Coordinates of C-alpha atoms and ligand atoms in Angstrom, one line a residue:
X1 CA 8.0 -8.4 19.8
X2 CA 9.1 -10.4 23.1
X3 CA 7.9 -13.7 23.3
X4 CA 7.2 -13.4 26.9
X5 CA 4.7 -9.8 26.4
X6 CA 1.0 -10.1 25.2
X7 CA -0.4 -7.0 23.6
X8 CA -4.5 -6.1 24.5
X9 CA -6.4 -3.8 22.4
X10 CA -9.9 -2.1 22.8
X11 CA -10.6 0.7 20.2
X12 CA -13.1 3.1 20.1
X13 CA -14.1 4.5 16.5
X14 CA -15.9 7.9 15.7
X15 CA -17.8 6.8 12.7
X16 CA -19.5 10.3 11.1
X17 CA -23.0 9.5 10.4
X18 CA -24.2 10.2 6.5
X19 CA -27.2 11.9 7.6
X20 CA -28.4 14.9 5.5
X21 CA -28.4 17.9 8.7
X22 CA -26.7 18.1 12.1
X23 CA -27.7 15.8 15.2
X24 CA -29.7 18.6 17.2
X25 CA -30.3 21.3 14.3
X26 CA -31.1 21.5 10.6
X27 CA -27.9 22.9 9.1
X28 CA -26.5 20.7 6.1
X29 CA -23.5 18.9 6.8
X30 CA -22.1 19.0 3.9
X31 CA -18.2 18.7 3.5
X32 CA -15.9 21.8 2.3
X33 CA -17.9 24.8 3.2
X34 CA -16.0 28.4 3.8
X35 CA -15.7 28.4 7.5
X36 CA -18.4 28.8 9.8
X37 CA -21.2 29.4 7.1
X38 CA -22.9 25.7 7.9
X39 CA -23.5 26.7 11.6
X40 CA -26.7 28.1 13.1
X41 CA -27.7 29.3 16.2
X42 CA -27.9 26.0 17.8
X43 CA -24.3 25.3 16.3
X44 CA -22.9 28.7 17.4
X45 CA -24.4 27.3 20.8
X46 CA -26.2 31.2 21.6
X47 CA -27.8 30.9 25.0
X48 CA -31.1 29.5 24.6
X49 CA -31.3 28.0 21.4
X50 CA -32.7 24.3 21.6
X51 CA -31.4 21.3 20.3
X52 CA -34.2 19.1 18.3
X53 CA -32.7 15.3 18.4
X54 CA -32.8 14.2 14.2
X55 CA -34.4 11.1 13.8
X56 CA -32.3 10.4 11.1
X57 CA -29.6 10.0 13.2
X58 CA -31.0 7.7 15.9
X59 CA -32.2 5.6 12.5
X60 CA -29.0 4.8 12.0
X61 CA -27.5 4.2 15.3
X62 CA -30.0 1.5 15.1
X63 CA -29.4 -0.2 12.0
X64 CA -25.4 -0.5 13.4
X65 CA -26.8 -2.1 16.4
X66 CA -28.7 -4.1 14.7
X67 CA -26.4 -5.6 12.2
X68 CA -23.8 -6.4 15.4
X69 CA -27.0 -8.3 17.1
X70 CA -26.8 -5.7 19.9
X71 CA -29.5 -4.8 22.5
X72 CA -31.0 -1.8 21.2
X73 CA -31.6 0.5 24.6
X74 CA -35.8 1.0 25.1
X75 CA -35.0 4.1 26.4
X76 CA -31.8 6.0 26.5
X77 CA -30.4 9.7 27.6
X78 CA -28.3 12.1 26.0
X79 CA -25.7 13.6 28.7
X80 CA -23.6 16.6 28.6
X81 CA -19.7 15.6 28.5
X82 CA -18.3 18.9 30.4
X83 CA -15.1 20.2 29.3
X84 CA -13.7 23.8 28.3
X85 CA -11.8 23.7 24.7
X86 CA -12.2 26.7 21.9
X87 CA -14.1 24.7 19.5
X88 CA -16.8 24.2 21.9
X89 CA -18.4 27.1 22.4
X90 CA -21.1 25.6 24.7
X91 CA -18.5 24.4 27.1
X92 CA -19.8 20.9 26.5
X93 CA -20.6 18.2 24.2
X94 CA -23.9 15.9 24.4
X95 CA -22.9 12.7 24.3
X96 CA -24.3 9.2 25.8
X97 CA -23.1 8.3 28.7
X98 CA -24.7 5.6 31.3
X99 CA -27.6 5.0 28.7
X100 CA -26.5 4.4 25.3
X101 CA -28.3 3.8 22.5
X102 CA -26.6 0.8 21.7
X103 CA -25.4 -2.0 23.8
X104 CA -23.4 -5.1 23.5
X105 CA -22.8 -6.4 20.5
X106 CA -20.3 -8.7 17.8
X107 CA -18.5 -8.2 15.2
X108 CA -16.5 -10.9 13.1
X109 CA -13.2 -9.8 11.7
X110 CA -11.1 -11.8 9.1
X111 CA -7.6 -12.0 9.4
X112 CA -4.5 -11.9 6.5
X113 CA -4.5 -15.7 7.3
X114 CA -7.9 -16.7 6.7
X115 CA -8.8 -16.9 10.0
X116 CA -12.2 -15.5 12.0
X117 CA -12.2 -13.7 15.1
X118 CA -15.2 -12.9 17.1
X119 CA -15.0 -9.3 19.0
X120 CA -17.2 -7.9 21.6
X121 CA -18.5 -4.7 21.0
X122 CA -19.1 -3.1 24.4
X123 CA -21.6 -0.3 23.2
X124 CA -22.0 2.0 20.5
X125 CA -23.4 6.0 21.9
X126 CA -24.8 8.9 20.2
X127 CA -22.8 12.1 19.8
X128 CA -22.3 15.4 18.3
X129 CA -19.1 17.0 17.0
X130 CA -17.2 20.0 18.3
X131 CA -15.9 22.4 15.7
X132 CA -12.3 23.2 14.8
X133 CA -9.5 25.4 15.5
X134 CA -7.8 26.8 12.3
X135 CA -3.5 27.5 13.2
X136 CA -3.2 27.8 9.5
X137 CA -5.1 30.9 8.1
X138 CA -3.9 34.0 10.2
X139 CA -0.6 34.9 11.2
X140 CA -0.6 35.9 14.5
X141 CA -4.1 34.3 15.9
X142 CA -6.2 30.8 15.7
X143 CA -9.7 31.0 13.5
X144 CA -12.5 28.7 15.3
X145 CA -14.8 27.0 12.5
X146 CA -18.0 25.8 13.9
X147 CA -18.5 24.0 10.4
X148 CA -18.3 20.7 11.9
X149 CA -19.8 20.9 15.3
X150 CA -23.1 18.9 15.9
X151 CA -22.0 16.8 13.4
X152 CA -23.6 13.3 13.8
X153 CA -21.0 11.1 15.7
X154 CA -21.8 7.3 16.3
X155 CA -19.0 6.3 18.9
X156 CA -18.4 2.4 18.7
X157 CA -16.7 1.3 21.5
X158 CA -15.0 -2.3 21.7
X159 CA -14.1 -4.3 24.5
X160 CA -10.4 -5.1 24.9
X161 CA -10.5 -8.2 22.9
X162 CA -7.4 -7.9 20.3
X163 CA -4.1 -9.7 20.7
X164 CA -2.1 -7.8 18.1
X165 CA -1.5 -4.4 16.1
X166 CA -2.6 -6.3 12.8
X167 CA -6.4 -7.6 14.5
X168 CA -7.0 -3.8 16.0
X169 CA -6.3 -2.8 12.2
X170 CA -8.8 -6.1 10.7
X171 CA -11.4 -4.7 13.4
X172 CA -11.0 -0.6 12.3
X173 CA -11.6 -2.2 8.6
X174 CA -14.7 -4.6 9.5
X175 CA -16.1 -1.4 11.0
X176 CA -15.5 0.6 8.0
X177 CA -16.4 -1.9 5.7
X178 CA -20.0 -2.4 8.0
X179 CA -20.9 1.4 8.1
X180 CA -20.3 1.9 4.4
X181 CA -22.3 -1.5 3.8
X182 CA -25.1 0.0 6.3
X183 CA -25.0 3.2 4.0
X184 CA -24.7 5.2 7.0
X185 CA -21.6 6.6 6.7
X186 CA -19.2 7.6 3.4
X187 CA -16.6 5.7 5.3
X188 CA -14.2 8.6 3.6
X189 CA -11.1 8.6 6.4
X190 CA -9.1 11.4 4.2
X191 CA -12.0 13.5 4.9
X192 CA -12.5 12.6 8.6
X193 CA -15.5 10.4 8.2
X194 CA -13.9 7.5 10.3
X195 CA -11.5 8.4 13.7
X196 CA -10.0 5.4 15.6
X197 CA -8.8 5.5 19.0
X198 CA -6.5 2.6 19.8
X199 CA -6.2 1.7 23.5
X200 CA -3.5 -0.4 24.3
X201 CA -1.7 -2.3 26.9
X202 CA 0.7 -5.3 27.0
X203 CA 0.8 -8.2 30.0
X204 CA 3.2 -11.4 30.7
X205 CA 2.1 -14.1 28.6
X206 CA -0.3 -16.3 30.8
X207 CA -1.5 -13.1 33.4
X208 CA -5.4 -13.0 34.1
X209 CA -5.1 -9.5 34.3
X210 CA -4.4 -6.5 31.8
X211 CA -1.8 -4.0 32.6
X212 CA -2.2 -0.5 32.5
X213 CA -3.0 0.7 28.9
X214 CA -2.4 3.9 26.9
X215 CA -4.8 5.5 24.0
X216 CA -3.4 6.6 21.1
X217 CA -6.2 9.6 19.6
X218 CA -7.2 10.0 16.4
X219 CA -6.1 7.7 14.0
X220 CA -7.0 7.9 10.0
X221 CA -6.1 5.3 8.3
X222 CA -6.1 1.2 8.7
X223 CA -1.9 1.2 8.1
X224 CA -1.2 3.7 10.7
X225 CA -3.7 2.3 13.4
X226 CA -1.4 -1.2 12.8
X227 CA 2.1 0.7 12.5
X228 CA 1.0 3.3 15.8
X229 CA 0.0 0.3 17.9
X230 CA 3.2 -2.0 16.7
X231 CA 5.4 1.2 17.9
X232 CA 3.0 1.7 21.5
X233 CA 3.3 -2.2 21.8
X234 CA 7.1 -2.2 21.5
X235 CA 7.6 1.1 23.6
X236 CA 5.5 -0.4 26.8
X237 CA 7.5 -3.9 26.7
X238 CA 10.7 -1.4 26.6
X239 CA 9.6 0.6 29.6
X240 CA 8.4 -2.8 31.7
X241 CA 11.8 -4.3 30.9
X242 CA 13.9 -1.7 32.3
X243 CA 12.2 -1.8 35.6
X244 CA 9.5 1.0 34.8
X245 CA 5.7 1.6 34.7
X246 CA 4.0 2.5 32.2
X247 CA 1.9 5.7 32.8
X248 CA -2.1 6.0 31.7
X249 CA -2.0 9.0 29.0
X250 CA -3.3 10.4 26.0
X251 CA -0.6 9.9 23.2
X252 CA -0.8 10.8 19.2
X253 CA 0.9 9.4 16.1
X254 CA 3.2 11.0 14.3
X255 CA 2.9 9.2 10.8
X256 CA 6.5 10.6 9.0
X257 CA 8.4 9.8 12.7
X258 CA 6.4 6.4 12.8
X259 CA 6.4 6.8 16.3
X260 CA 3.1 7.9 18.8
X261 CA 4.1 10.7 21.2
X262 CA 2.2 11.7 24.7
X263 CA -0.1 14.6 24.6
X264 CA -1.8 14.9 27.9
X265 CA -2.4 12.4 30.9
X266 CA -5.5 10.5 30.6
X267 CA -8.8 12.4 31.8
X268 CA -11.2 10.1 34.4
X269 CA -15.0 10.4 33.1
X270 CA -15.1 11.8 36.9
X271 CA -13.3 14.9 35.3
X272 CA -16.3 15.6 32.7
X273 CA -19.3 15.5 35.5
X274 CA -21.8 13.8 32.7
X275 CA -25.4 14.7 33.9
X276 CA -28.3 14.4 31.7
X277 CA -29.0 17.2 29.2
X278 CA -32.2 19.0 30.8
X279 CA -32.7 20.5 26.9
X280 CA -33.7 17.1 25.6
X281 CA -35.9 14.5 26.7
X282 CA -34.9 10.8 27.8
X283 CA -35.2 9.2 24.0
X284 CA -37.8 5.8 23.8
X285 CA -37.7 3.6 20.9
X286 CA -40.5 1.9 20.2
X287 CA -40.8 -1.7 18.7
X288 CA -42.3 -0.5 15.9
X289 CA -39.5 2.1 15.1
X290 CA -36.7 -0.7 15.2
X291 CA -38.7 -3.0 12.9
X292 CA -38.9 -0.3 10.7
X293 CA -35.3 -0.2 10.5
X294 CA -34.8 -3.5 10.4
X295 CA -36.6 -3.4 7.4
X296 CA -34.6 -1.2 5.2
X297 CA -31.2 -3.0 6.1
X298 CA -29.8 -4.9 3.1
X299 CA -28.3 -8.6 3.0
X300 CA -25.6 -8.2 5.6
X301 CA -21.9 -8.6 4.9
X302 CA -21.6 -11.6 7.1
X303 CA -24.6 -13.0 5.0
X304 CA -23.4 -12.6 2.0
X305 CA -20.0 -13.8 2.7
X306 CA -21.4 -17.3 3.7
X307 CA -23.8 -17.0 0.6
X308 CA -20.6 -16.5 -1.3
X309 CA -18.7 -19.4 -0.1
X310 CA -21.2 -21.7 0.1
X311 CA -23.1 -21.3 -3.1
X312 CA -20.1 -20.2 -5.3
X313 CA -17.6 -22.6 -3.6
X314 CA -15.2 -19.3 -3.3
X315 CA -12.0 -19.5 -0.9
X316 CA -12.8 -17.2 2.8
X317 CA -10.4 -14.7 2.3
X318 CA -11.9 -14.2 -1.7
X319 CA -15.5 -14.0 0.0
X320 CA -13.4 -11.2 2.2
X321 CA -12.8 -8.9 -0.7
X322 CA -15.6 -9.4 -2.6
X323 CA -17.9 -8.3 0.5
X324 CA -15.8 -5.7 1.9
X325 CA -17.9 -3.1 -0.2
X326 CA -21.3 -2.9 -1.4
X327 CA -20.2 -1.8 -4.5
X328 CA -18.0 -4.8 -5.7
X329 CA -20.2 -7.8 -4.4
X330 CA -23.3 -6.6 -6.5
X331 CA -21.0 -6.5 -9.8
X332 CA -20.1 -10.0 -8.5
X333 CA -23.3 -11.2 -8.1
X334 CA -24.7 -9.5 -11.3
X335 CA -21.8 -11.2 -13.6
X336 CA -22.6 -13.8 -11.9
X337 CA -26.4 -13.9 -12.7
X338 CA -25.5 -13.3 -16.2
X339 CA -23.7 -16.6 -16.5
X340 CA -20.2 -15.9 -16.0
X341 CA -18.0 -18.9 -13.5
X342 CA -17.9 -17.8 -10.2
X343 CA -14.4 -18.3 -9.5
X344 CA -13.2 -16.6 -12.8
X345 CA -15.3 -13.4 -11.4
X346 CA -13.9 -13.3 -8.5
X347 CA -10.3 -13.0 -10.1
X348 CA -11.5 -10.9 -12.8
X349 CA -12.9 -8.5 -10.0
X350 CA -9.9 -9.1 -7.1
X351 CA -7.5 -9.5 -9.9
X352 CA -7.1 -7.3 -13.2
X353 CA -10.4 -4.9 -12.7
X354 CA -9.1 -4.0 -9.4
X355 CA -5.5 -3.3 -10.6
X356 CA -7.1 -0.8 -13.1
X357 CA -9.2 0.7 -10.8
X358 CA -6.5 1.1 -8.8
X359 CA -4.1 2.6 -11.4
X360 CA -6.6 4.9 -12.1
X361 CA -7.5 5.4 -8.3
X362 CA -10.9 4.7 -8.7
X363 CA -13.3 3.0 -6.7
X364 CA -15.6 -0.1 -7.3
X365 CA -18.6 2.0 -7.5
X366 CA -16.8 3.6 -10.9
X367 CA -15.7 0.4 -13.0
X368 CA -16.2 1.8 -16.7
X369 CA -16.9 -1.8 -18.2
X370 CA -20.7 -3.2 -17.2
X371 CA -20.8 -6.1 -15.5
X372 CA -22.7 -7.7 -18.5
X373 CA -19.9 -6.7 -20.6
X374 CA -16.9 -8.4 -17.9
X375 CA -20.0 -11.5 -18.1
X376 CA -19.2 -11.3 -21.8
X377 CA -15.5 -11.7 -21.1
X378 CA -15.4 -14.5 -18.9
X379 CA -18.5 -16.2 -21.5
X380 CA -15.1 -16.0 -24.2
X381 CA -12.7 -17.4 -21.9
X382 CA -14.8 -20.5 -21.0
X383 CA -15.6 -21.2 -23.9
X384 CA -11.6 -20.8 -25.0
X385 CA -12.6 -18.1 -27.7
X386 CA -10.1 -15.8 -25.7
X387 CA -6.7 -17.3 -24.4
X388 CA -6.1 -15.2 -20.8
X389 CA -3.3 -13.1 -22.3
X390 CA -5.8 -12.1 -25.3
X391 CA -8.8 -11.7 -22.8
X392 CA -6.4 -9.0 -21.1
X393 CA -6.2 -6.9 -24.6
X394 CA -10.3 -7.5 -25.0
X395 CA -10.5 -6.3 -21.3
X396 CA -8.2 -3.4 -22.2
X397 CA -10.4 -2.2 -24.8
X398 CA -13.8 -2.6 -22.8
X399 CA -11.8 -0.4 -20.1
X400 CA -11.3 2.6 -22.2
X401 CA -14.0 2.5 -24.3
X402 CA -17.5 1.2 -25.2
X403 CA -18.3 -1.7 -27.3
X404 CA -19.1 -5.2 -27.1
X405 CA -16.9 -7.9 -27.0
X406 CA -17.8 -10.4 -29.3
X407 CA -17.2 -6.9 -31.6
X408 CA -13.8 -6.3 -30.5
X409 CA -12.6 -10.4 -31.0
X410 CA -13.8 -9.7 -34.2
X411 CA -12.6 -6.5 -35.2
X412 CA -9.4 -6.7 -33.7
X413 CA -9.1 -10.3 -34.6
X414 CA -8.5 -11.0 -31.0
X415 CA -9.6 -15.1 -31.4
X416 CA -7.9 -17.6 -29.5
X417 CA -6.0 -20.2 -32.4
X418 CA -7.6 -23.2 -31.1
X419 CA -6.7 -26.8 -32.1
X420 CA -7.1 -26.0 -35.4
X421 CA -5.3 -26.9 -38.7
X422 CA -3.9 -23.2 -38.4
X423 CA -2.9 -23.7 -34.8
X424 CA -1.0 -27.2 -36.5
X425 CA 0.6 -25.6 -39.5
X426 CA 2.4 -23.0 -37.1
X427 CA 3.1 -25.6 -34.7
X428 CA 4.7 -27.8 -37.3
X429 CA 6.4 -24.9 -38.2
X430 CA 8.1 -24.3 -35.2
X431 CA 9.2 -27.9 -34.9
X432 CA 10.6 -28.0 -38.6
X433 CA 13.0 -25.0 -37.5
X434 CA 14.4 -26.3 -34.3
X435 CA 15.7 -29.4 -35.2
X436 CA 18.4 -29.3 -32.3
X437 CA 15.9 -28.5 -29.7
X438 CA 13.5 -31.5 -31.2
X439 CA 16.5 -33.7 -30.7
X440 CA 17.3 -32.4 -27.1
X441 CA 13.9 -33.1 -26.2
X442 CA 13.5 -36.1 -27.7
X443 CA 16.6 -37.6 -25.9
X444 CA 15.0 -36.5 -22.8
X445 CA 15.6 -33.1 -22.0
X446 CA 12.0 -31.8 -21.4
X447 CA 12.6 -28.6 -20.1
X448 CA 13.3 -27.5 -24.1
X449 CA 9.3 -27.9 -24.1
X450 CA 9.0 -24.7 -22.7
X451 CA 11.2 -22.6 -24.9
X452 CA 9.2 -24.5 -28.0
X453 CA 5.7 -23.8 -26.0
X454 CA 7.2 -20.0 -25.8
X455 CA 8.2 -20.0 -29.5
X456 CA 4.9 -21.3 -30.6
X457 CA 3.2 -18.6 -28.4
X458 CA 5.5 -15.6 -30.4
X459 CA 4.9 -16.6 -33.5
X460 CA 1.0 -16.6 -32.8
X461 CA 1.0 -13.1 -31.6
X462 CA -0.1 -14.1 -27.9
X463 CA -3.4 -15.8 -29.9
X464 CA -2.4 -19.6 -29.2
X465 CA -3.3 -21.0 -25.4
X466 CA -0.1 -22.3 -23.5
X467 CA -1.5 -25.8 -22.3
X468 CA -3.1 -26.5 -25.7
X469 CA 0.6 -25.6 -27.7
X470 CA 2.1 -27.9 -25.4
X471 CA -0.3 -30.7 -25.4
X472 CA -0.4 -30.4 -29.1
X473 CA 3.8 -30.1 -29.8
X474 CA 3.3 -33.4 -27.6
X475 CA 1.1 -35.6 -30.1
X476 CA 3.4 -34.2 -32.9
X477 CA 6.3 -35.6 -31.4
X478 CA 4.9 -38.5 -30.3
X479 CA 5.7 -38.1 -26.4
Ligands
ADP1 P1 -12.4 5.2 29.3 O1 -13.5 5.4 30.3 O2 -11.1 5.6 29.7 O3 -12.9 5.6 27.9 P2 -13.2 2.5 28.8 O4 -13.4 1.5 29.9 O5 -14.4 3.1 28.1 O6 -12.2 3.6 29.2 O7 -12.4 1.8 27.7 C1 -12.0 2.4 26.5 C2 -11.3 1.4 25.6 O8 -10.2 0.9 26.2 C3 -12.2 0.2 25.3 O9 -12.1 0.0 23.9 C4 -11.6 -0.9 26.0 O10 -11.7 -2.1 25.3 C5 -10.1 -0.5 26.1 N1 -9.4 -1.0 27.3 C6 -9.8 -1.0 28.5 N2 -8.9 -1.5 29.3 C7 -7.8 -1.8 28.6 C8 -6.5 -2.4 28.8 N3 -6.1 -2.7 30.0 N4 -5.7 -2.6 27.7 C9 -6.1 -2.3 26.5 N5 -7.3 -1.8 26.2 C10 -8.2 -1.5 27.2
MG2 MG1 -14.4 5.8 26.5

């Protein structure tokens, strides 16, 4: 990027809502239905079927707002967003539009480099979802599946506070990582749980004000929302450099062209004439009903990563991973609580666990191996029963199949060869048959230590620990 362009970003994210039935009817929402069988009357939109707001819902609109210390509205209204499509029968959507449910907010996000960012959240609205247009299943015509409309839609909006691709993708992630952690959304983005619109527009270095911005619809994934916005970033500084203006408009990403393409000039809110929806009533939340959900919210992420750090003495960006998920900070905690060190967890967890898991392409919420058993582990390498390259068989065992590990060491006869006269006989061993190397290294040449340390290691079958061979070769040889 040009030194003398600053990007701005503002996203808005379409987080689906993990409630068990629609926002304004009681059909299931369940995922993978045969078309148009989760839709009733209400989701077909006949004339004069009423929609019944789900409490559910508006539950967990409140627990997001919440947990960004927003201003949860007293009262707010549900508006009709006017626009003609195919999947909207209705010929609108209800949405939030002057009074949303949620209003401003913060959210922290953590950079690659360890640093924090604070982002305003500008408000986060109510909404349903329209259906979907099918191109694939008929030849010659376009099916309509109403599966999805009235599907529970919390739209967080942010305000233009990101100064790069990579922070618009740290702020998508903190969002996901919240909603999941909130447990009010599967956070699943292959199956459309999580949308992000990137808005985006790039200013001389030092200007007050922002220049005009594009939105780039529907993105999936955290990669793409970086790589689409590096691409939009670049274009615009293109355009303003050649003497051009960059034009407001819709545009969409093309992930195998890695490039984001326009699709339609930019609607004004003007264009949808919002009015309130005379079918429900003005929504009031008592103080009563947000304490309630304050109560069932868990130990925040931000919480918990300060806990982390400040009881556990873990690096930020380890405190990071370990509360990005629900899943993986309890198995911290819990091998923690069953005596295992801290900073060994965390790169058990961040380090070999997670390689398995990812092998396998599983998620935290499947390790096979109990935390008590990954306790166990760590117990044995503390306590230098296990060497790391021997705790790595043990933790290859525990993987695949049950058992405990003091019974594997044992079985498999896994135990580290501590400083131990059997440890010393194959030490001397290895001395007794490199008498060159014994006389390189005695005349100075210390790197030879390593290829003796290595030796030392082979002939022990991986069972010896690297810093005690070497400590050990050095009191033999008296240096
Ligand atoms: P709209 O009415 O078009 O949806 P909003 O004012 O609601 O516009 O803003 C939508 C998003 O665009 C917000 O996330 C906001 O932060 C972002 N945004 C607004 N202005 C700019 C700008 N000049 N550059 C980048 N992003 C912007
Ligand atoms: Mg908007």
């Amino acid at each position: 990027m040009s030194r003398h362009w600053e990007p701005v970003v503002g996203i808005e994210v379409h987080v689906q809502l993990a409630t068990r039935s629609k926002i304004f009817s009681s059909t299931s929402v369940e995922f993978g239905a045969e078309p148009n069988v989760r839709a009733n009357l209400i989701d077909l939109a006949m004339p004069g079927a009423l929609p019944v707001l789900n409490e559910e819902a508006v539950t967990m609109a409140v627990k997001f707002g919440l947990a960004i210390d927003a201003e949860i509205a007293e009262k707010c209204v549900f508006d009709r967003k006017n626009y003609f499509y195919p999947d909207l029968p209705k010929g609108y959507q209800i949405s939030q539009f002057e009074l949303p449910i949620v209003g401003r907010g913060q959210l922290s996000i953590f950079l690659e480099d360890g640093s924090v960012r604070q982002i305003g959240i500008t408000r986060a609205h109510l909404e349903e979802d329209a259906g979907k247009s099918v191109h694939d299943r008929f030849s010659e015509s376009t099916g309509i599946d109403l599966n999805r409309a009235g599907t529970p839609l919390l739209e967080i909006v942010t305000e233009p506070d990101m100064r790069s691709a990579a922070e618009a993708a740290a702020c998508f992630r903190q969002i996901h990582s919240l909603v999941r952690w909130l447990e009010i959304c599967d956070g699943n983005l292959a199956e459309g749980s999580m949308r992000c619109d990137a808005n985006v527009s790039v200013r001389p270095v030092g200007d007050e004000s922002f220049g005009e911005r594009t939105e780039i619809k529907n993105i999936n994934s955290f990669r793409f929302v970086e790589r689409a916005l590096n691409y939009e970033i670049e274009r615009q500084i293109d355009v303003l450099e050649a003497g051009g203006e960059v034009v407001r408009e819709t545009r969409q990403y093309d992930a195998t062209r890695d490039m984001t393409l326009s699709m339609r000039s930019k609607e004004l809110s003007d264009d949808y004439r919002y009015f309130p929806d005379p079918d429900l009533l003005p929504l009031r939340l008592s103080s009563e009903f947000v304490a309630r959900a304050r109560s069932t919210m868990p130990e925040l992420p931000q919480q918990k990563l300060e806990r982390f750090i400040s009881d556990y003495s873990l690096a930020q960006p380890v405190a990071v991973r370990l509360t990005r998920d629900p899943s993986i900070a309890s198995y911290f905690e819990s091998t923690v609580a069953l005596g295992a060190d801290p900073q060994l967890s965390a790169n058990w967890l961040l380090g070999e666990v997670a390689a398995a898991l990812k092998r396998e392409e599983k998620d935290y919420a499947d390790i096979p191996v109990s935390s008590a058993q990954l306790a166990d582990l760590i117990k044995r390498l503390q306590d230098k029963t296990l060497s790391s390259t021997l705790a790595k068989v043990v933790f290859e065992h525990i993987w695949t199949s049950d058992g405990s590990v003091d019974e594997i060491i044992e079985r498999q006869g896994l135990r580290q060869l501590n400083d131990t006269d059997e440890l010393r006989t194959l030490v001397q061993r290895i001395i007794t048959d490199h008498p060159d190397q014994i006389e390189q290294i005695q005349s100075g040449a210390t790197k030879v230590m390593g290829y003796l340390v290595g030796q030392v290691m082979k002939a022990s079958q991986g069972k010896a620990d690297p810093r005690q061979v070497s400590d050990l070769l050095k009191r033999m040889l008296n240096i």
